[in-house]
Coordinates of C-alpha atoms and ligand atoms in Angstrom, one line a residue:
X25 CA 148.0 92.8 62.4
X26 CA 151.5 92.7 63.9
X27 CA 152.9 89.8 65.8
X28 CA 152.7 91.7 69.1
X29 CA 149.1 92.8 68.7
X30 CA 148.1 89.2 68.0
X31 CA 149.6 88.1 71.3
X32 CA 148.0 90.8 73.3
X33 CA 144.6 90.4 71.7
X34 CA 144.9 86.7 72.6
X35 CA 145.5 87.6 76.2
X36 CA 142.6 90.0 76.2
X37 CA 140.1 87.5 75.1
X38 CA 141.3 84.9 77.6
X39 CA 138.8 84.8 80.4
X40 CA 140.3 86.2 83.6
X41 CA 139.4 83.5 86.0
X42 CA 140.7 83.1 89.6
X43 CA 143.6 80.7 89.9
X44 CA 142.8 77.2 90.9
X45 CA 146.0 77.0 92.8
X46 CA 144.8 77.5 96.4
X47 CA 146.8 77.0 99.5
X48 CA 145.0 77.3 102.9
X49 CA 141.4 76.7 104.0
X50 CA 138.6 78.9 103.1
X51 CA 137.4 81.0 106.1
X52 CA 133.9 80.7 107.5
X53 CA 133.1 81.9 111.0
X54 CA 131.9 78.5 112.0
X55 CA 135.1 76.9 110.9
X56 CA 137.3 78.7 113.4
X57 CA 137.8 77.8 117.0
X58 CA 136.8 80.0 119.9
X59 CA 140.2 80.3 121.5
X60 CA 143.7 80.7 120.1
X61 CA 147.0 81.6 121.7
X62 CA 147.9 83.9 118.9
X63 CA 146.2 85.5 115.9
X64 CA 148.3 86.4 112.8
X65 CA 146.9 88.9 110.4
X66 CA 148.3 88.1 106.9
X67 CA 149.9 85.0 105.6
X68 CA 153.1 86.5 104.1
X69 CA 156.3 84.7 104.9
X70 CA 156.8 86.7 108.1
X71 CA 153.3 85.7 109.4
X72 CA 153.7 82.1 108.4
X73 CA 157.1 81.9 110.0
X74 CA 155.9 83.4 113.3
X75 CA 152.9 81.1 113.3
X76 CA 155.0 78.0 112.7
X77 CA 157.6 78.8 115.3
X78 CA 154.9 79.6 117.9
X79 CA 153.2 76.3 117.0
X80 CA 156.5 74.5 117.7
X81 CA 156.4 76.1 121.1
X82 CA 153.0 74.4 121.7
X83 CA 150.9 77.5 120.8
X84 CA 147.6 77.3 118.9
X85 CA 147.8 79.9 116.2
X86 CA 145.3 81.1 113.6
X87 CA 146.6 82.9 110.4
X88 CA 144.0 85.0 108.7
X89 CA 144.6 85.9 105.0
X90 CA 142.3 88.1 103.0
X91 CA 143.4 86.7 99.6
X92 CA 142.1 83.5 98.1
X93 CA 145.4 81.8 98.6
X94 CA 148.1 81.9 101.4
X95 CA 151.6 83.1 101.1
X96 CA 151.4 86.9 100.5
X97 CA 154.1 87.8 98.0
X98 CA 155.2 84.2 98.0
X99 CA 152.0 83.0 96.5
X100 CA 151.8 81.6 93.0
X101 CA 148.9 81.6 90.6
X102 CA 147.8 79.4 87.7
X103 CA 145.9 80.4 84.6
X104 CA 145.3 78.8 81.2
X105 CA 147.7 75.9 81.9
X106 CA 150.6 78.1 83.2
X107 CA 151.8 79.0 86.7
X108 CA 153.7 82.1 87.8
X109 CA 155.1 83.4 91.1
X110 CA 154.6 87.0 92.0
X111 CA 157.3 87.9 94.5
X112 CA 159.9 85.0 94.6
X113 CA 162.3 85.2 91.7
X114 CA 165.3 84.0 93.6
X115 CA 166.5 83.6 97.1
X116 CA 170.1 83.7 98.3
X117 CA 172.2 81.4 100.4
X118 CA 169.9 78.3 100.3
X119 CA 172.7 76.0 99.3
X120 CA 174.3 75.7 102.7
X121 CA 173.1 75.7 106.3
X122 CA 172.8 79.5 106.5
X123 CA 170.5 81.2 109.0
X124 CA 167.7 81.5 106.4
X125 CA 168.1 78.0 105.1
X126 CA 168.1 76.6 108.7
X127 CA 164.9 78.5 109.5
X128 CA 163.2 77.4 106.3
X129 CA 164.2 73.7 107.0
X130 CA 162.8 74.0 110.5
X131 CA 159.4 75.6 109.7
X132 CA 158.8 73.3 106.7
X133 CA 160.1 70.2 108.6
X134 CA 162.6 69.8 105.7
X135 CA 159.9 69.5 103.1
X136 CA 160.8 72.7 101.2
X137 CA 163.6 71.9 98.7
X138 CA 165.7 74.3 96.7
X139 CA 167.1 74.3 93.2
X140 CA 170.2 76.2 92.3
X141 CA 170.2 78.7 89.4
X142 CA 172.9 79.0 86.8
X143 CA 176.3 80.1 88.2
X144 CA 175.5 83.5 86.6
X145 CA 172.4 84.2 88.7
X146 CA 172.1 87.9 87.6
X147 CA 173.0 89.4 84.3
X148 CA 173.3 93.2 84.3
X149 CA 172.7 94.7 80.9
X150 CA 173.6 98.4 80.3
X151 CA 172.6 99.2 76.8
X152 CA 174.5 96.7 74.6
X153 CA 176.9 95.6 77.3
X154 CA 176.4 92.6 79.6
X155 CA 177.9 91.8 83.0
X156 CA 177.4 88.6 85.0
X157 CA 177.2 88.2 88.7
X158 CA 178.6 84.7 89.3
X159 CA 178.0 82.6 92.4
X160 CA 180.9 82.3 94.8
X161 CA 182.7 85.4 96.1
X162 CA 185.9 84.7 94.2
X163 CA 184.0 83.9 91.0
X164 CA 182.0 87.1 91.4
X165 CA 185.2 89.1 91.7
X166 CA 187.0 87.3 88.9
X167 CA 184.1 87.7 86.5
X168 CA 183.9 91.4 87.1
X169 CA 187.7 91.9 87.0
X170 CA 187.7 90.5 83.5
X171 CA 185.5 93.3 82.3
X172 CA 187.0 95.9 84.6
X173 CA 190.7 95.0 84.7
X174 CA 191.7 98.5 85.9
X175 CA 189.4 98.2 88.9
X176 CA 190.6 95.0 90.6
X177 CA 191.4 96.6 93.9
X178 CA 188.0 98.4 94.0
X179 CA 186.2 95.2 93.3
X180 CA 188.1 93.4 96.1
X181 CA 187.3 96.3 98.5
X182 CA 183.7 96.3 97.5
X183 CA 183.2 92.6 98.3
X184 CA 184.9 93.0 101.7
X185 CA 182.8 96.1 102.5
X186 CA 179.6 94.3 101.6
X187 CA 180.4 91.4 103.9
X188 CA 181.5 93.7 106.7
X189 CA 178.3 95.7 106.4
X190 CA 176.0 92.8 106.4
X191 CA 177.4 91.7 109.8
X192 CA 175.8 94.7 111.5
X193 CA 172.4 93.2 110.6
X194 CA 172.9 90.5 113.3
X195 CA 173.1 93.1 116.0
X196 CA 170.3 95.2 114.5
X197 CA 168.0 92.2 114.4
X198 CA 168.9 91.1 118.0
X199 CA 168.1 94.5 119.3
X200 CA 164.7 94.4 117.6
X201 CA 163.7 91.3 119.5
X202 CA 165.0 92.6 122.9
X203 CA 163.1 94.5 125.6
X204 CA 163.8 98.2 125.1
X205 CA 165.8 98.6 128.3
X206 CA 168.2 95.8 127.4
X207 CA 168.6 97.1 123.8
X208 CA 169.6 100.5 125.2
X209 CA 172.4 98.9 127.3
X210 CA 173.7 97.0 124.3
X211 CA 173.5 100.1 122.2
X212 CA 176.1 101.8 124.5
X213 CA 178.8 99.5 123.2
X214 CA 180.7 101.2 120.3
X215 CA 181.3 97.9 118.5
X216 CA 177.6 97.7 117.9
X217 CA 177.1 101.1 116.4
X218 CA 176.2 101.2 112.8
X219 CA 179.0 103.2 111.0
X220 CA 177.9 106.4 109.2
X221 CA 178.8 105.1 105.8
X222 CA 176.2 102.3 106.1
X223 CA 173.4 104.8 105.9
X224 CA 175.0 106.9 103.2
X225 CA 173.8 106.4 99.6
X226 CA 175.0 103.3 97.7
X227 CA 176.3 105.7 95.1
X228 CA 178.4 107.8 97.5
X229 CA 179.9 104.7 99.1
X230 CA 180.8 103.1 95.8
X231 CA 182.2 106.5 94.5
X232 CA 184.6 106.3 97.5
X233 CA 185.9 103.0 96.0
X234 CA 186.1 103.9 92.3
X235 CA 185.5 106.7 89.9
X236 CA 184.4 104.3 87.2
X237 CA 180.7 105.2 86.8
X238 CA 180.0 102.1 84.7
X239 CA 181.4 99.8 87.4
X240 CA 179.2 101.6 90.0
X241 CA 176.2 101.2 87.8
X242 CA 176.9 97.5 87.4
X243 CA 177.4 96.9 91.1
X244 CA 174.1 98.7 91.7
X245 CA 172.4 96.6 89.0
X246 CA 170.2 94.8 91.6
X247 CA 168.6 98.0 92.8
X248 CA 165.2 96.7 91.8
X249 CA 165.5 94.1 94.5
X250 CA 164.9 96.8 97.1
X251 CA 163.4 99.5 94.9
X252 CA 165.7 102.6 95.4
X253 CA 168.2 103.6 92.6
X254 CA 171.8 104.2 93.7
X255 CA 171.6 107.8 94.7
X256 CA 168.5 107.2 96.8
X257 CA 169.3 103.8 98.3
X258 CA 171.3 103.3 101.6
X259 CA 174.4 101.2 101.3
X260 CA 173.2 99.0 104.2
X261 CA 170.3 97.8 102.1
X262 CA 172.5 97.5 99.0
X263 CA 174.9 95.3 100.9
X264 CA 172.2 93.1 102.3
X265 CA 170.9 92.3 98.9
X266 CA 174.3 92.0 97.2
X267 CA 175.8 89.8 100.0
X268 CA 172.6 87.7 100.1
X269 CA 173.3 86.4 96.6
X270 CA 177.1 86.1 96.7
X271 CA 176.6 82.3 97.1
X272 CA 174.2 82.1 94.2
X273 CA 170.5 82.2 93.6
X274 CA 168.0 79.5 94.5
X275 CA 164.4 78.7 93.6
X276 CA 161.8 76.6 95.5
X277 CA 161.4 73.2 93.9
X278 CA 157.7 72.9 92.9
X279 CA 157.3 76.7 92.6
X280 CA 156.7 79.5 95.1
X281 CA 153.5 78.1 96.4
X282 CA 155.5 75.3 98.0
X283 CA 156.6 77.8 100.6
X284 CA 153.2 78.2 102.2
X285 CA 152.2 74.7 101.4
X286 CA 155.1 73.1 103.3
X287 CA 154.9 75.5 106.3
X288 CA 151.1 75.1 107.0
X289 CA 151.4 71.6 108.4
X290 CA 153.8 72.9 111.0
X291 CA 151.2 75.5 112.1
X292 CA 148.6 72.8 112.3
X293 CA 150.6 70.5 114.7
X294 CA 149.5 72.5 117.7
X295 CA 145.9 72.9 116.6
X296 CA 146.3 76.0 114.5
X297 CA 145.5 76.7 110.9
X298 CA 145.7 79.1 108.0
X299 CA 142.5 80.6 106.6
X300 CA 142.0 82.4 103.3
X301 CA 139.2 84.8 102.3
X302 CA 139.7 85.9 106.0
X303 CA 139.6 89.7 105.9
X304 CA 140.4 91.3 109.2
X305 CA 138.6 94.6 109.6
X306 CA 139.9 95.8 113.0
X307 CA 142.2 95.0 115.8
X308 CA 140.1 94.9 119.1
X309 CA 141.5 96.9 122.0
X310 CA 140.3 96.8 125.6
X311 CA 141.9 98.4 128.7
X312 CA 145.0 99.4 126.7
X313 CA 145.6 95.9 125.4
X314 CA 145.0 94.2 122.0
X315 CA 142.7 91.4 122.7
X316 CA 141.5 90.1 119.3
X317 CA 140.3 91.0 115.8
X318 CA 137.0 91.7 114.2
X319 CA 136.6 90.1 110.8
X320 CA 135.0 91.9 107.8
X321 CA 131.9 89.6 108.3
X322 CA 131.5 91.0 111.9
X323 CA 132.7 87.8 113.6
X324 CA 135.2 88.4 116.5
X325 CA 138.2 86.3 117.5
X326 CA 140.2 86.6 120.7
X327 CA 143.8 85.7 121.7
X328 CA 146.4 87.1 124.1
X329 CA 148.8 87.9 121.2
X330 CA 147.9 89.6 118.0
X331 CA 150.6 89.6 115.3
X332 CA 150.1 91.9 112.3
X333 CA 151.9 90.9 109.0
X334 CA 149.8 93.4 107.1
X335 CA 152.5 96.1 107.0
X336 CA 152.8 99.0 109.4
X337 CA 150.8 101.4 107.3
X338 CA 147.8 99.1 107.2
X339 CA 148.2 98.1 110.8
X340 CA 148.4 101.7 112.2
X341 CA 146.2 103.6 109.8
X342 CA 143.5 100.9 109.0
X343 CA 143.4 98.1 111.5
X344 CA 144.1 99.7 114.9
X345 CA 141.3 102.0 116.0
X346 CA 142.3 105.6 115.0
X347 CA 142.1 107.0 118.6
X348 CA 144.5 104.3 119.8
X349 CA 146.9 104.6 116.9
X350 CA 147.0 108.4 117.3
X351 CA 147.4 108.3 121.0
X352 CA 150.4 106.0 120.8
X353 CA 151.9 108.1 118.0
X354 CA 151.9 105.2 115.6
X355 CA 149.6 106.6 113.0
X356 CA 151.8 109.6 112.3
X357 CA 155.0 107.6 112.4
X358 CA 153.8 105.0 109.9
X359 CA 152.2 107.5 107.5
X360 CA 155.2 109.9 107.6
X361 CA 157.6 107.2 106.2
X362 CA 157.7 107.0 102.5
X363 CA 156.5 103.9 100.7
X364 CA 158.6 101.6 98.5
X365 CA 158.3 101.7 94.7
X366 CA 155.3 100.2 93.0
X367 CA 155.7 98.0 89.9
X368 CA 154.0 96.6 86.9
X369 CA 154.5 93.1 85.7
X370 CA 154.0 90.8 82.7
X371 CA 153.3 87.1 82.9
X372 CA 154.0 85.1 79.8
X373 CA 153.2 81.5 78.9
X374 CA 155.0 79.7 76.0
X375 CA 154.6 76.3 74.4
X376 CA 157.9 74.4 74.7
X377 CA 160.3 73.5 77.4
X378 CA 162.9 75.9 78.8
X379 CA 165.6 73.9 76.9
X380 CA 163.7 74.2 73.6
X381 CA 163.1 77.9 74.1
X382 CA 166.7 78.5 75.4
X383 CA 165.4 80.1 78.6
X384 CA 168.3 80.5 81.1
X385 CA 168.3 80.1 84.9
X386 CA 169.7 83.6 85.0
X387 CA 167.8 86.8 85.7
X388 CA 168.1 89.7 83.3
X389 CA 168.3 93.3 84.6
X390 CA 167.9 95.4 81.5
X391 CA 168.9 99.1 81.7
X392 CA 169.2 101.8 79.1
X393 CA 172.7 102.7 80.2
X394 CA 174.7 103.4 83.3
X395 CA 172.6 106.4 84.5
X396 CA 170.1 104.7 86.8
X397 CA 169.0 107.7 88.8
X398 CA 168.6 110.0 85.8
X399 CA 166.6 107.4 83.9
X400 CA 164.3 106.8 86.9
X401 CA 163.9 110.6 87.2
X402 CA 162.9 111.0 83.6
X403 CA 160.4 108.1 83.8
X404 CA 158.9 109.6 87.0
X405 CA 158.4 112.9 85.2
X406 CA 156.9 111.2 82.1
X407 CA 155.7 107.7 82.0
X408 CA 156.3 107.6 78.2
X409 CA 160.0 108.0 78.7
X410 CA 162.0 104.8 78.2
X411 CA 161.6 102.2 80.9
X412 CA 164.4 102.7 83.4
X413 CA 164.4 99.1 84.6
X414 CA 163.1 96.0 83.0
X415 CA 163.7 92.8 84.9
X416 CA 163.2 89.4 83.3
X417 CA 162.9 86.1 85.2
X418 CA 162.4 82.5 83.8
X419 CA 160.6 80.6 86.6
X420 CA 159.9 77.4 84.7
X421 CA 163.6 77.1 83.9
X422 CA 164.5 77.5 87.5
X423 CA 162.0 75.0 88.8
X424 CA 163.1 71.4 88.1
X425 CA 159.5 70.2 88.9
X426 CA 157.8 72.5 86.4
X427 CA 157.8 70.1 83.5
X428 CA 156.0 67.5 85.8
X429 CA 153.2 69.9 86.5
X430 CA 153.0 71.6 83.1
X431 CA 154.6 69.4 80.4
X432 CA 155.9 71.1 77.3
X433 CA 155.3 74.6 78.7
X434 CA 157.3 77.5 80.0
X435 CA 156.9 80.8 81.7
X436 CA 158.6 84.2 81.7
X437 CA 158.0 87.1 84.1
X438 CA 158.8 90.7 83.5
X439 CA 158.8 93.4 86.1
X440 CA 159.2 97.2 85.5
X441 CA 159.4 100.1 87.9
X442 CA 159.1 102.4 89.6
X443 CA 155.5 103.0 88.5
X444 CA 153.4 106.0 89.6
X445 CA 150.4 104.7 91.5
X446 CA 148.6 108.0 90.8
X447 CA 148.4 107.1 87.1
X448 CA 146.3 104.1 88.1
X449 CA 144.3 105.5 91.1
X450 CA 141.2 106.4 89.0
X451 CA 140.5 102.6 88.5
X452 CA 141.3 101.6 92.1
X453 CA 137.6 101.2 93.0
X454 CA 136.7 99.2 89.9
X455 CA 136.4 95.5 90.1
X456 CA 139.5 93.4 89.3
X457 CA 139.3 92.2 85.8
X458 CA 136.6 94.7 84.8
X459 CA 138.4 98.0 84.9
X460 CA 137.4 99.1 81.4
X461 CA 138.9 99.9 78.0
X462 CA 141.1 102.9 79.0
X463 CA 142.8 100.8 81.7
X464 CA 143.2 97.9 79.2
X465 CA 144.8 100.3 76.7
X466 CA 147.3 101.4 79.3
X467 CA 148.2 97.7 80.0
X468 CA 148.4 97.1 76.3
X469 CA 151.0 99.9 76.0
X470 CA 153.0 98.5 78.9
X471 CA 152.8 95.1 77.4
X472 CA 154.2 96.3 74.1
X473 CA 157.1 98.1 75.8
X474 CA 158.0 95.1 78.0
X475 CA 157.9 92.7 75.1
X476 CA 160.1 95.0 73.0
X477 CA 162.7 94.9 75.8
X478 CA 162.5 91.1 76.0
X479 CA 162.7 90.6 72.2
X480 CA 165.7 92.9 72.0
X481 CA 167.6 90.4 74.3
X482 CA 165.9 87.2 73.0
X483 CA 164.7 87.8 69.4
X484 CA 164.1 84.0 69.0
X485 CA 161.1 84.3 71.3
X486 CA 159.1 86.6 69.0
X487 CA 155.9 84.8 67.9
X488 CA 156.3 82.2 70.6
X489 CA 154.0 83.7 73.3
X490 CA 150.9 81.6 73.8
X491 CA 149.5 83.6 76.7
X492 CA 150.2 86.9 78.4
X493 CA 148.8 89.2 81.0
X494 CA 149.9 92.4 82.6
X495 CA 149.7 93.4 86.3
X496 CA 149.8 97.0 87.5
X497 CA 150.2 98.6 91.0
X498 CA 146.4 98.0 91.4
X499 CA 147.0 94.2 91.2
X500 CA 149.5 94.4 94.1
X501 CA 147.1 96.6 96.0
X502 CA 144.2 94.2 95.4
X503 CA 145.9 90.9 96.1
X504 CA 148.4 91.9 98.8
X505 CA 146.7 95.0 100.3
X506 CA 149.5 97.5 99.8
X507 CA 147.5 100.6 99.3
X508 CA 149.7 102.2 96.7
X509 CA 150.7 98.9 95.2
X510 CA 154.2 99.3 96.8
X511 CA 156.3 96.2 96.1
X512 CA 158.4 96.2 99.3
X513 CA 156.3 97.9 102.1
X514 CA 158.1 100.9 103.5
X515 CA 160.8 102.5 101.3
X516 CA 164.3 101.4 102.4
X517 CA 165.6 104.9 103.0
X518 CA 168.0 106.3 105.6
X519 CA 164.9 107.6 107.5
X520 CA 163.4 104.1 107.7
X521 CA 166.5 102.5 109.2
X522 CA 166.5 105.1 112.0
X523 CA 163.1 104.2 113.3
X524 CA 163.7 102.1 116.4
X525 CA 159.9 101.5 116.8
X526 CA 160.0 99.3 113.7
X527 CA 160.3 96.1 115.8
X528 CA 158.0 93.2 116.7
X529 CA 156.8 94.5 120.1
X530 CA 154.6 97.5 119.9
X531 CA 153.8 99.8 122.8
X532 CA 150.3 98.4 122.9
X533 CA 150.3 95.3 125.0
X534 CA 149.5 92.1 123.1
X535 CA 150.2 93.7 119.6
X536 CA 153.2 92.6 117.6
X537 CA 154.4 93.4 114.1
X538 CA 156.1 91.1 111.6
X539 CA 157.1 90.9 107.9
X540 CA 159.1 93.1 105.6
X541 CA 158.6 96.4 107.5
X542 CA 160.3 95.1 110.6
X543 CA 163.9 94.5 109.3
X544 CA 164.0 94.6 105.5
X545 CA 162.2 93.4 102.4
X546 CA 163.0 90.2 100.7
X547 CA 161.7 86.8 101.5
X548 CA 164.6 86.1 103.9
X549 CA 164.3 89.6 105.5
X550 CA 160.6 89.0 106.2
X551 CA 161.3 85.4 107.3
X552 CA 163.8 86.6 109.9
X553 CA 161.3 89.2 111.1
X554 CA 158.9 86.2 111.6
X555 CA 161.5 84.6 113.9
X556 CA 162.1 87.8 115.8
X557 CA 158.4 88.3 116.3
X558 CA 158.0 84.7 117.7
X559 CA 160.9 85.4 120.1
X560 CA 159.3 88.6 121.3
X561 CA 155.9 86.8 121.9
X562 CA 157.4 84.0 124.0
X563 CA 159.7 86.3 126.0
X564 CA 163.4 85.9 126.8
X565 CA 163.4 82.4 128.3
X566 CA 161.1 81.1 125.6
X567 CA 163.3 82.7 122.9
X568 CA 166.3 80.8 124.2
X569 CA 164.3 77.5 124.0
X570 CA 163.1 78.4 120.6
X571 CA 166.6 79.1 119.3
X572 CA 167.7 75.7 120.7
X573 CA 164.9 74.0 118.9
X574 CA 165.7 75.7 115.6
X575 CA 169.3 74.7 115.9
X576 CA 168.5 71.1 116.7
X577 CA 166.1 71.0 113.8
X578 CA 163.7 68.7 115.7
X579 CA 160.1 69.5 115.1
X580 CA 156.9 68.4 116.8
X581 CA 155.2 65.9 114.5
X582 CA 158.4 65.7 112.3
Ligands
FAD26 C1 157.6 91.8 92.1 C2 158.3 91.3 93.3 C3 159.4 90.5 93.2 C4 160.1 90.1 94.3 N1 161.1 89.2 94.2 C5 161.8 88.8 95.2 C6 162.8 87.8 95.1 O1 163.1 87.4 94.0 N2 163.5 87.4 96.2 C7 163.1 87.9 97.5 O2 163.8 87.5 98.4 N3 162.1 88.8 97.6 C8 161.4 89.2 96.6 N4 160.4 90.1 96.7 C9 160.1 90.6 98.1 C10 159.4 89.6 98.9 O3 158.5 88.9 98.2 C11 158.7 90.3 100.1 O4 159.6 91.2 100.7 C12 158.2 89.4 101.2 O5 157.6 88.2 100.6 C13 157.2 90.1 102.1 O6 156.7 89.2 103.1 P1 155.8 89.7 104.3 O7 156.0 88.8 105.4 O8 156.2 91.1 104.6 O9 154.3 89.6 103.8 P2 153.6 90.0 102.5 O10 154.0 89.1 101.5 O11 153.6 91.4 102.2 O12 152.1 89.5 102.9 C14 151.2 90.3 103.7 C15 149.9 89.6 103.6 O13 149.0 90.3 104.5 C16 147.7 90.2 103.9 N5 146.8 91.1 104.5 C17 146.9 92.5 104.5 N6 145.9 93.1 105.2 C18 145.1 92.1 105.6 C19 143.9 92.0 106.3 N7 143.3 93.2 106.7 N8 143.3 90.8 106.6 C20 143.9 89.7 106.2 N9 145.1 89.7 105.5 C21 145.7 90.8 105.2 C22 147.9 90.4 102.5 O14 146.9 89.9 101.7 C23 149.2 89.6 102.3 O15 149.0 88.3 101.8 C24 159.7 90.5 95.6 C25 158.5 91.4 95.7 C26 157.9 91.7 94.6 C27 156.7 92.6 94.7

């Protein structure tokens, strides 16, 4: 038996039990109050942020989460003495009082702490060549210029362009929170108009700066953070991601679950709470107004504001009654937009500390070569083609508290994509953990391929894996309710950024949207959407008061 098959057999025989790491209270109809000021469907970071901010405005808010633990993609799970995050590998700009950091501090009453990664937060690997993205704009430029000495000007121009482009997001976000009439007036000013290049492809924009295909491929090396390879992605999204990390990568101290854990007390200060196993079946509508929700157990809850953090496709094709969704035009709009890529993942547990195992606080982006789009295309056509993107993260190395919780242990996570949901659809209706031998064989194959990519970079880890398991798009669909297992909600295409209805306030009174479909994916993208949604719910004057509170940092019960 080979080394690899020993490891995978070990993981197969490990009992797949539900994680004991649970954040939030278990829902039962008799545990919820009769009246709330707002109901939030889904406990992703967007939903939690809206709920905490509304609570700070004195509103009693209930958050209903179908999963067994709160947090959406920010949840973490524990199995066999190891713990992994699922959608928080690193967050940018947490080392200074940025807008994101200020908001996190406010909604967690300063309880959420951050640890900085290595100065080289991302390592882009093209075949046998390695390129580091180093924290600090100047360091970032200097490091790349060492490897691309002929392209110094292009690198300078690139960084300037990224920064200039991200500035438009402030205006785009403001407009989303404003009443439509006001947004139209603001839109008349030419200084607010998004320049055409921002919605051109990342590849085209970078090609305008340099002909060096390798440099373009390196600069696009984080494309997995939004899910579109360079010839499909829009430069605006590319710039949002790249600029977000210019000041380095950060990780929540105590692991990703600390995000929900530290925010929930702020939701409770005004009488609200977060319930898990709380599956919302329908948004209730009466007299052209959203008035409440019906739970899967038949119980109904009522509130003047209903906020959906469940993604626009779920909201308009599953939760809102079909006739209402169709009449308002939302069903077609939401289902016409393409979905983001789906992914598969691998969760590894190792005996030994990060130091002993030489695990870095640097993410690895492993690519075959500089041809991102062609490699993705080949993999889309044939899933046996070489993996076009293998991303490796070392969460236990990034979290300074990990050794206190799991002494002498370490974890690694691997993500690959884009995966074809259709390849997995046949098992979608089967129970999680019991999808049969054929499905297990498919996972086995993925496991071998992911491990091979890891061992190529870190051969010293061969034989050190104590526990492993593989997730597929069905896992994302099961735990976070994205029907096709999409990692980032709607795809971040040009088309998506042109949809002015993707904003918190819907045309149905009382119904609001929040989360990654409102502005952009990413923890901070969804967090900011949470703030915009809370501002929309409390209206213009309330929004002003809320902004003052966030700035002052003073919380009720703090
Ligand atoms: C593999 C992966 C890695 C990532 N890495 C990073 C990273 O390193 N850094 C970063 O910034 N971002 C990362 N992201 C993206 C980031 O995690 C997400 O963009 C963000 O967390 C989404 O937040 P959200 O508010 O939209 O809610 P989501 O996290 O999407 O949560 C929505 C919640 O709604 C619940 N729900 C849906 N329907 C119902 C219903 N009917 N009833 C009750 N509840 C319901 C779901 O169960 C889910 O919990 C990653 C994502 C993935 C998939």
